[in-house]
Coordinates of C-alpha atoms in Angstrom, one line a residue:
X1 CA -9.6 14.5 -9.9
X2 CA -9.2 10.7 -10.4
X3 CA -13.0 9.7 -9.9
X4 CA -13.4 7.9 -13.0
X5 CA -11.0 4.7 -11.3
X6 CA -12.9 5.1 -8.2
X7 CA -16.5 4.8 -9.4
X8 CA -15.1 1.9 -11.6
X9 CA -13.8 0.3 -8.2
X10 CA -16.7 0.9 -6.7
X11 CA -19.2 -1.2 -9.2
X12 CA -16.7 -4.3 -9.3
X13 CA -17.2 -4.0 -5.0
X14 CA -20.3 -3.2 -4.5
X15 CA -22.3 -5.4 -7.6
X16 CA -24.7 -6.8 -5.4
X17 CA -26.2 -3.5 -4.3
X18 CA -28.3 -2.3 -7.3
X19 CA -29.3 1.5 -5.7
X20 CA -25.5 2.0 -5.8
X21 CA -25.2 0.4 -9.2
X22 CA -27.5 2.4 -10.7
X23 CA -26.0 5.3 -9.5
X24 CA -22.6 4.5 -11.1
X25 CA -24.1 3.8 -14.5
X26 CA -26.0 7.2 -14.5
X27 CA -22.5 8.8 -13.5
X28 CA -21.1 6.6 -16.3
X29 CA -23.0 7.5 -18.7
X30 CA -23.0 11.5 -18.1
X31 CA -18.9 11.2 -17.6
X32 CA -18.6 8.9 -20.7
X33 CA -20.1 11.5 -23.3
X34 CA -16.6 13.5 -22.6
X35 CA -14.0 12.7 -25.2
X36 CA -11.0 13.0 -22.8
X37 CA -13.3 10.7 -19.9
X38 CA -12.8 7.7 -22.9
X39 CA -9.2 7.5 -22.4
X40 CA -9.2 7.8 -18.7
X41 CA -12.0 4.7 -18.6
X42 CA -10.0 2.6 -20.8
X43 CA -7.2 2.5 -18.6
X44 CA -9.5 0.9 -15.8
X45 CA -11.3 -2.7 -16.4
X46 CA -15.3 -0.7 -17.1
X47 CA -15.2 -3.1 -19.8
X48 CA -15.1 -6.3 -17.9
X49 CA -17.2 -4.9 -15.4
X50 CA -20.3 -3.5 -17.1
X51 CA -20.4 -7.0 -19.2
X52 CA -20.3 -8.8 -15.9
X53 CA -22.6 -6.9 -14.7
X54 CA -24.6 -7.1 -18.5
X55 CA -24.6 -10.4 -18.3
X56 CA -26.8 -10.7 -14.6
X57 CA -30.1 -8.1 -15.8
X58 CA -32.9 -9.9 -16.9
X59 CA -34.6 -6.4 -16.7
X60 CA -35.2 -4.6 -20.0
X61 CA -35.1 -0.9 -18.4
X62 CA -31.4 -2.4 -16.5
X63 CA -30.0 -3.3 -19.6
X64 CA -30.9 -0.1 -21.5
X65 CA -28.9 1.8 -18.5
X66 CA -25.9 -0.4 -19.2
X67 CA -26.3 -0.2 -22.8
X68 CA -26.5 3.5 -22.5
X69 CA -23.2 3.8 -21.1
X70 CA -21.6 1.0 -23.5
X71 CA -22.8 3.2 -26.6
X72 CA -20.6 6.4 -25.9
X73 CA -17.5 4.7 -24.3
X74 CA -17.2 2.0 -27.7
X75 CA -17.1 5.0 -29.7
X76 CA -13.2 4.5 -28.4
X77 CA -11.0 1.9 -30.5
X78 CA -9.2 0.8 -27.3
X79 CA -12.5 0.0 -25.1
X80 CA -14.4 -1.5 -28.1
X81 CA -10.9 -4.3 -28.0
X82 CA -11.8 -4.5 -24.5
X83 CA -15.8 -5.1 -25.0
X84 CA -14.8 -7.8 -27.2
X85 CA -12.4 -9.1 -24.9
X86 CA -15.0 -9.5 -22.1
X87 CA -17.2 -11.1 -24.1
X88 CA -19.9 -8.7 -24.7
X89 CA -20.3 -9.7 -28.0
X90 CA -22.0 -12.6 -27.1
X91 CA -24.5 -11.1 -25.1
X92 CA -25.1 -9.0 -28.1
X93 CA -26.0 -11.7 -30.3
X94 CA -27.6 -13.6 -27.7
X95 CA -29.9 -11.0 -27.4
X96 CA -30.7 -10.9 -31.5
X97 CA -31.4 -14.5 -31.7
X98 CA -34.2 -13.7 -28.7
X99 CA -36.1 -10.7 -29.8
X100 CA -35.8 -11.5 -33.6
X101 CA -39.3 -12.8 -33.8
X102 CA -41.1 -10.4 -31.3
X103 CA -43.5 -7.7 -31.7
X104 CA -43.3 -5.9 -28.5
X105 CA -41.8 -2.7 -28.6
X106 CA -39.0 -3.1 -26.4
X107 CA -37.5 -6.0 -27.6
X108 CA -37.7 -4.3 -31.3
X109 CA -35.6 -1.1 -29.4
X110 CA -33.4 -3.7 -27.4
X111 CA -33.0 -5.6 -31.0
X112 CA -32.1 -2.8 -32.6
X113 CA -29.9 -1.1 -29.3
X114 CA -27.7 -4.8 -29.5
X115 CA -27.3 -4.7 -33.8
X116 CA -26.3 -0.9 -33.6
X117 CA -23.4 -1.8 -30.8
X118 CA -22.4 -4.7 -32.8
X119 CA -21.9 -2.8 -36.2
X120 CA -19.9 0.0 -33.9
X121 CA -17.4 -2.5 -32.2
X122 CA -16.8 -3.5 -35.8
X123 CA -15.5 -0.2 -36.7
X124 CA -12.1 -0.6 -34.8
X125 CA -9.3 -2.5 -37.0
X126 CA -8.1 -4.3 -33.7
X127 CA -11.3 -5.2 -32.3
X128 CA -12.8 -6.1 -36.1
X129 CA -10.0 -8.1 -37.3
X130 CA -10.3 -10.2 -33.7
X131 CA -13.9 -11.3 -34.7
X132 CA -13.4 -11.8 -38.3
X133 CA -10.9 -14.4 -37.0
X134 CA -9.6 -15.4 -40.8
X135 CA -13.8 -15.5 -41.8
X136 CA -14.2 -18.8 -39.7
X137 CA -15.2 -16.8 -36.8
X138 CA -18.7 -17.5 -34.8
X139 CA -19.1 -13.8 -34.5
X140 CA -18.5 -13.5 -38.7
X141 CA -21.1 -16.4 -39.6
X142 CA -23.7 -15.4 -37.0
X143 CA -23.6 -11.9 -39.1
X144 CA -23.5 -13.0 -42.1
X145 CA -27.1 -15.0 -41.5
X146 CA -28.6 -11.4 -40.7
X147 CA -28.4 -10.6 -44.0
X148 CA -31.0 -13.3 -45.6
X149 CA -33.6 -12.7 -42.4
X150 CA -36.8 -11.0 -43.1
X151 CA -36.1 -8.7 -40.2
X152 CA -34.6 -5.1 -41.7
X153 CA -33.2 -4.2 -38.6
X154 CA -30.8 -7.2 -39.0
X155 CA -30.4 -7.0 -42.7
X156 CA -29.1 -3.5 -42.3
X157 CA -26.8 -4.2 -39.6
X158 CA -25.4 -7.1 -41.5
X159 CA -24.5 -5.2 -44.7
X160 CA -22.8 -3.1 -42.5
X161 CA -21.0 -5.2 -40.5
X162 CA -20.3 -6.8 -43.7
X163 CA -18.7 -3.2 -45.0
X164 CA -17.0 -3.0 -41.5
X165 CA -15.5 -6.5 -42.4
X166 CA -14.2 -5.2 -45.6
X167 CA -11.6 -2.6 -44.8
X168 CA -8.7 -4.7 -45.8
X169 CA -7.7 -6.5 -48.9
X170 CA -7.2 -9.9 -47.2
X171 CA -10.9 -9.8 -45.7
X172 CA -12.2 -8.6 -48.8
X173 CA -10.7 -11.5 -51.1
X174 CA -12.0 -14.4 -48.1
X175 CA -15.8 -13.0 -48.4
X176 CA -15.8 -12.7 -52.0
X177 CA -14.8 -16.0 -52.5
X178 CA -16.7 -17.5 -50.1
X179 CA -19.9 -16.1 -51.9
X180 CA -20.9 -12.5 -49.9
X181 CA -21.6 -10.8 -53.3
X182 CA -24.5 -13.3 -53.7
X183 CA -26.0 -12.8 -50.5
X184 CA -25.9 -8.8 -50.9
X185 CA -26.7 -8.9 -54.2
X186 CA -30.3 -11.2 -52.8
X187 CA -30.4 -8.0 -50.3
X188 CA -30.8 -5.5 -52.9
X189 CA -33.2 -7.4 -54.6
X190 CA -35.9 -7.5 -52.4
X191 CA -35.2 -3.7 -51.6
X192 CA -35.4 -2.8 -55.6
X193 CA -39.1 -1.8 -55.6
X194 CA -40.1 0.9 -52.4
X195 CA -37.0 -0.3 -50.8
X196 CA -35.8 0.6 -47.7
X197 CA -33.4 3.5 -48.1
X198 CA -30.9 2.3 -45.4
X199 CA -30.7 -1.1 -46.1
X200 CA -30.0 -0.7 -50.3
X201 CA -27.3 2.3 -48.9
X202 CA -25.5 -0.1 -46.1
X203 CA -25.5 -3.1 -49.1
X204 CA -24.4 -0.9 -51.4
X205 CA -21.3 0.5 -49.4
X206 CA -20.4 -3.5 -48.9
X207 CA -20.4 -4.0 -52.3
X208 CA -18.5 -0.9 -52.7
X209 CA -15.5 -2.0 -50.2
X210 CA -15.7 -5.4 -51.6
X211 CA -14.9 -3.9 -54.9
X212 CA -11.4 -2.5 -53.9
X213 CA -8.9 -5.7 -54.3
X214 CA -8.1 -6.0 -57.5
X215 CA -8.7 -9.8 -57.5
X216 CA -12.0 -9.2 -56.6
X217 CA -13.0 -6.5 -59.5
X218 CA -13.6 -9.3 -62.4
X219 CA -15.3 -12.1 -60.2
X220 CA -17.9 -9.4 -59.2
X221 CA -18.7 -8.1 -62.5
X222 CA -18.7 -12.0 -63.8
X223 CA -21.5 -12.2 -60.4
X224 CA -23.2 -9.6 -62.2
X225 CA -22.8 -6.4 -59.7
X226 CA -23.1 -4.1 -62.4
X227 CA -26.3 -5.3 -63.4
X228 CA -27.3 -5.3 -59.9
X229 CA -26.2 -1.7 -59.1
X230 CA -27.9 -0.4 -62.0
X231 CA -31.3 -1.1 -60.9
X232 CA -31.1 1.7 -58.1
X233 CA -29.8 4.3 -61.2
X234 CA -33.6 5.8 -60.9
X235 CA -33.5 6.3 -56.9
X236 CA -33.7 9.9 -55.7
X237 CA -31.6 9.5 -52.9
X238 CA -28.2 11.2 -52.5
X239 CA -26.8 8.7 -49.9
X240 CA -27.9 5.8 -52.2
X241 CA -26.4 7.4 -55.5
X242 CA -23.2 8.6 -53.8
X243 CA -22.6 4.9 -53.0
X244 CA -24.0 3.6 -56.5
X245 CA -21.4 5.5 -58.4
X246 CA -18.4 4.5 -55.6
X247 CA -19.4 0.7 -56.3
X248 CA -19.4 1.4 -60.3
X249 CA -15.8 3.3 -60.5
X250 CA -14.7 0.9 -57.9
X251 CA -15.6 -2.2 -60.4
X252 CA -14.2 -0.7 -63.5
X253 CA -10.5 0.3 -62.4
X254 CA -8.2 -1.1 -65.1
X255 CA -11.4 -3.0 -66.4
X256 CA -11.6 -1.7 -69.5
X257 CA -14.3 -4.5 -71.2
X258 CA -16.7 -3.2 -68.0
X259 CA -15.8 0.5 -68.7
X260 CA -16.6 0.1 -72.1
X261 CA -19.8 -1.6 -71.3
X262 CA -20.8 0.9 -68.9
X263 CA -19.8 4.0 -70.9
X264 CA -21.9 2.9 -74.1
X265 CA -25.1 3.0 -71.7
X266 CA -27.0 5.7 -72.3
X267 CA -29.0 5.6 -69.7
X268 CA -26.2 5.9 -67.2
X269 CA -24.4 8.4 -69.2
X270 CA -27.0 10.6 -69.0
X271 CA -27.9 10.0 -65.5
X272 CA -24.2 11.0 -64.6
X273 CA -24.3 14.5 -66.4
X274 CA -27.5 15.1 -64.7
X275 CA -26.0 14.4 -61.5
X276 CA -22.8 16.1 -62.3
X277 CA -25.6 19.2 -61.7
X278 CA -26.3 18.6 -58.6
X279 CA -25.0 21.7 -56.8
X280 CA -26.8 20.6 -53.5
X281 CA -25.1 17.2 -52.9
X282 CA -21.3 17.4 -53.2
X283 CA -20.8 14.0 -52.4
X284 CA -23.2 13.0 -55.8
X285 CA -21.6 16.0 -57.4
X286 CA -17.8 14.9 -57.5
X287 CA -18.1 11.0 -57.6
X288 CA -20.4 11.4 -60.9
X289 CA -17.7 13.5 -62.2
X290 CA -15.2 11.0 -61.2
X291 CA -17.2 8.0 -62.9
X292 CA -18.0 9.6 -65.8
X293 CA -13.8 10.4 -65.7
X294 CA -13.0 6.9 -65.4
X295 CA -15.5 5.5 -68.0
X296 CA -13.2 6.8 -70.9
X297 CA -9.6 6.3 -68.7
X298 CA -10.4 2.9 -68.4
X299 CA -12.2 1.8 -71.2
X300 CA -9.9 4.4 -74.0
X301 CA -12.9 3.6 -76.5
X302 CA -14.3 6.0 -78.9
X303 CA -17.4 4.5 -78.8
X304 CA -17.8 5.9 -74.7
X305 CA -16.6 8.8 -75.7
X306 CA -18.8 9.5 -78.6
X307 CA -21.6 8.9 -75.8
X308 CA -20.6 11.3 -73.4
X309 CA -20.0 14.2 -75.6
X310 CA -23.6 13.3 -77.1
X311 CA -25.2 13.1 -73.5
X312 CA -23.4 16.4 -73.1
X313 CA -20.6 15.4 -70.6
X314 CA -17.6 17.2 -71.5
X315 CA -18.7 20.5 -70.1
X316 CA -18.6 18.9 -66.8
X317 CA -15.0 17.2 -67.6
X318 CA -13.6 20.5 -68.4
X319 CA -15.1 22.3 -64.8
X320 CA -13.7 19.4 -63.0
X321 CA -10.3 20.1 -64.2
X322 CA -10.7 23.1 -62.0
X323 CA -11.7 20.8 -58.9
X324 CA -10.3 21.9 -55.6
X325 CA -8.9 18.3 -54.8
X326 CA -5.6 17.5 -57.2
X327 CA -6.6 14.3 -57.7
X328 CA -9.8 15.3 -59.4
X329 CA -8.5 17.5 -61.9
X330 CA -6.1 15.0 -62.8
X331 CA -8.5 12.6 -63.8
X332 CA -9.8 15.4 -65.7
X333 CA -7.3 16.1 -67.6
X334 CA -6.0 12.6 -68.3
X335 CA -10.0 11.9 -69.5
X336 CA -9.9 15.0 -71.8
X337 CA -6.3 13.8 -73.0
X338 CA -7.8 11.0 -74.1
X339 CA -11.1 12.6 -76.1
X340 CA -8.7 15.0 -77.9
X341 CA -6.3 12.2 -79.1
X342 CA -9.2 9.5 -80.0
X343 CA -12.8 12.0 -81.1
X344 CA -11.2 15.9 -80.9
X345 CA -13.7 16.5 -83.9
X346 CA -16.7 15.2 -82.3
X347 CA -16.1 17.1 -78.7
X348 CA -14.1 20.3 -80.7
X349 CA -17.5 22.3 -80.2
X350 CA -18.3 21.3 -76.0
X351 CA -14.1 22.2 -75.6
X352 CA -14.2 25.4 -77.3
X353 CA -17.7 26.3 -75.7
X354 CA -15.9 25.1 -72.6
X355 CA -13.2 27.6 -72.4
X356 CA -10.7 24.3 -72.1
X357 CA -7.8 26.6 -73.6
X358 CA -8.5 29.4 -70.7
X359 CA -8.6 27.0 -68.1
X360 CA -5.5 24.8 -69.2
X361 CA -3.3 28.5 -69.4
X362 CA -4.2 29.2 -65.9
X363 CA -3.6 26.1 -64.9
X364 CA 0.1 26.5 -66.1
X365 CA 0.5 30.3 -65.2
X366 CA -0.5 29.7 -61.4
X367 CA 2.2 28.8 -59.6
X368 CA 0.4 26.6 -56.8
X369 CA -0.6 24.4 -59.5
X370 CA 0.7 20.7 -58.8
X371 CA 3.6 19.2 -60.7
X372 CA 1.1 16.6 -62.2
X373 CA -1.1 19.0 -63.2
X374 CA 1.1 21.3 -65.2
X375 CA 2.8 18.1 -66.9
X376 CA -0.9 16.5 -68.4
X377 CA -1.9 20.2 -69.0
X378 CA 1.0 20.1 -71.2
X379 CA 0.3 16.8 -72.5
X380 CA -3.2 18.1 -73.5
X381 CA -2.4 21.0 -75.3
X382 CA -0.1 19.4 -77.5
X383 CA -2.6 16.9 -78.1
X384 CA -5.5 19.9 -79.3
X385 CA -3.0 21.2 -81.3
X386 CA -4.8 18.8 -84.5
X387 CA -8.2 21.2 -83.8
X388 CA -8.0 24.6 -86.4
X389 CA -10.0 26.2 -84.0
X390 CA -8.2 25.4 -80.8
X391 CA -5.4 25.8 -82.2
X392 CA -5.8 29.3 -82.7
X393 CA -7.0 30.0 -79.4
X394 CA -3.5 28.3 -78.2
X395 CA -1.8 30.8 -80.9
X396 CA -3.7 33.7 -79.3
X397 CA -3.4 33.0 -75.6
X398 CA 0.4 33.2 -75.8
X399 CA 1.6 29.9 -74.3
X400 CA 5.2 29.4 -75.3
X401 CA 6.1 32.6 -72.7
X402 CA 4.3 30.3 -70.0
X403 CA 5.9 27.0 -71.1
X404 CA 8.9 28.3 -71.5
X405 CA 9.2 29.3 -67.8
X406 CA 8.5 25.8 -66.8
X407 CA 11.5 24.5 -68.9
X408 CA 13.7 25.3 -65.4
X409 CA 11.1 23.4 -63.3
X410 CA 12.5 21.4 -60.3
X411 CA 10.3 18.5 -61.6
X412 CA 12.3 16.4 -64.3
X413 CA 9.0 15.4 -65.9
X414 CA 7.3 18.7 -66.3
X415 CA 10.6 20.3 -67.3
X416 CA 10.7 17.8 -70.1
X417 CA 7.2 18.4 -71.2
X418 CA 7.7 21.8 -71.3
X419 CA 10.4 21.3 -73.4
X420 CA 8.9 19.1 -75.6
X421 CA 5.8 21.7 -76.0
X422 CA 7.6 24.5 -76.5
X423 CA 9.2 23.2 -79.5
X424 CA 5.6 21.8 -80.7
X425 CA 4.1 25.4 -80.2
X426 CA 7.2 26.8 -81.9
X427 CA 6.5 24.6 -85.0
X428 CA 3.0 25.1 -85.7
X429 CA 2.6 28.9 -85.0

């Protein structure tokens, strides 16, 4: 019914008269927790109303009605641009710099109230990429000083507006080079030992993002991330692993010296196929899969695969290859490629126990099996072919009749694999 415009109208008139002001903030705030209100208040000028009218309380309990109203509507990439644009984040960190050192209670709430809104106006590209300003930004450096201060409030909202700053390749490449990975890798320190759970988790998900350029991959392993990540390999917390093994697979993508490194250490190895067990935290579950995956696609090294199938890893390669998400199984099945063409001997015994061959003829008898999927399955049953024993199960599972039907496959790729398999089947059986 248009009230939304009117109440807005109504604060910008009527300012001066705080019974009516605090009326239209507790309106605000109860309209504001509607998804389709959001759109409706980012048409009008809230925005530049609320921080004028921010900008005049002195009053803690005034603020916290404004900043109850701000919270819900910058949830909305459009108004969070228009916070910015108003200036609120000024107010925010003027706020910080005046509570930082106090002990009352409020101020530690209204500290942590103004850090929270700042990491959230972060999260829209517009809005973000406005107060990055090319990493010379006021907004940017003010942050980044949050992250040496002894308050953890602050540390954790600047790892995380740090992470928020490193959605995009360009940001990414400015902060590495202008020595971020330093300053996190300080963070974690001092959170190695009964750290706090929150802050190690927001550092680690920078480090993670910063990780993603490929420029930036071998200047952070030369910075010593790896070393750095490793410390938290004992912590028993799934948020804090999940991001642990994100920042390690992150680092070693088409590094194969770091991959090699990684997947000689036993210690890790066997942390991953421990993890690869944990049936309660799919998150853990998948990206230890994934890692351990990637330690022998980007490293090719016998030496990491020796490791894994001693740590007992290669059951857990041949389950993922059965992974609901495509891409999954095809790191799978490139990984296991790999082992049968460089160590088949040494993992013959985990593929047979596995039930690889079982797996890899359902995966090229079900016809909602990707195009990808059916070529490396292909690829990797030539390549067991030098194994007596798996070769007999290929002899007894009947593959040519499947193979052969994939020789009229609309994918030029897996109908010349097919090919190519079918006449390798036909020779050694």
């Amino acid at each position: 019914m248009g009230v939304i415009p009117t109440l807005v109208k109504l604060l910008g008139i009527h300012c001066q008269n705080a019974a009516l002001t605090e009326m239209c903030l507790v309106a605000f705030g109860n309209l504001a927790e509607l998804e389709s209100s959001k759109e409706q208040f980012a048409s009008t000028n809230i925005a530049e109303e609320l921080v004028k009218l921010f900008k005049k309380q002195i009053e803690h309990d005034k603020r916290e009605m404004i900043f109850e109203v701000l919270a819900p509507l910058a949830e909305n990439d459009a108004i969070k641009l228009q916070l910015v644009e108003a200036g609120l984040v000024e107010c925010l960190l003027e706020i910080v710099q005046q509570k930082v050192d106090s002990d009352k209670e409020e101020d530690i709430a209204e500290l942590k109230t103004a850090s929270d809104l700042m990491v959230l106006l972060l999260l829209g590209d517009e809005s973000m990429q406005k107060l990055f300003e090319g990493g010379k930004g006021n907004v940017f450096q003010r942050v980044l000083s949050w992250i040496p201060s002894n308050n953890h409030q602050l540390q954790l909202a600047g790892a995380l507006a740090i992470a928020n700053f490193a959605r995009n390749d360009g940001n990414c490449i400015h902060m590495v080079d202008n020595g971020i990975v330093e300053k996190l890798m300080d963070l974690l320190d001092r959170h190695v030992e009964d750290g706090n759970v929150t802050v190690q988790h927001a550092a680690l998900s920078a480090l993670r993002n910063l990780a993603i350029p490929v420029v930036n991959k071998a200047k952070m392993l030369s910075a010593g991330v790896t070393e750095a990540v490793l410390k938290f390999l004992k912590s028993e917390m799934p948020p804090v692993q999940f991001k642990l093994l994100g920042t390690l697979r992150m680092l070693i993508d088409a590094q194969a010296e770091a991959a090699e490194q990684l997947g000689k250490n036993v210690k890790l190895v066997e942390r991953l196929v421990e993890w690869c067990e944990a049936k309660d935290h799919a998150g853990v579950m998948g990206e230890s899969n994934r890692l351990l995956s990637a330690l022998i696609r980007h490293s090719k090294s016998k030496d990491v695969i020796k490791t894994i199938v001693q740590s007992g890893g290669i059951k857990h390669l041949v389950t993922m290859a059965t992974s609901e998400h495509v891409i999954m199984q095809n790191e799978a099945l490139v990984a296991l490629a790999l082992i049968a063409a460089l160590e088949l001997g040494t993992a013959e015994k985990d593929l047979e126990s596995a039930k690889l061959v079982q797996i890899l003829h359902r995966l090229l008898a079900d016809e909602r099996s990707a195009p990808e999927i059916k070529y490396n399955s292909m690829v990797l049953i030539c390549a067991l072919m030098g194994s007596e024993s798996l070769h007999k199960e290929v002899q007894d599972l009947a593959f040519l009749d499947v193979v052969s039907k994939l020789r009229g496959h609309e994918n030029k790729s897996v109908a010349q694999q097919a090919s190519l398999t079918e006449q390798r089947l036909a020779v050694e059986s």
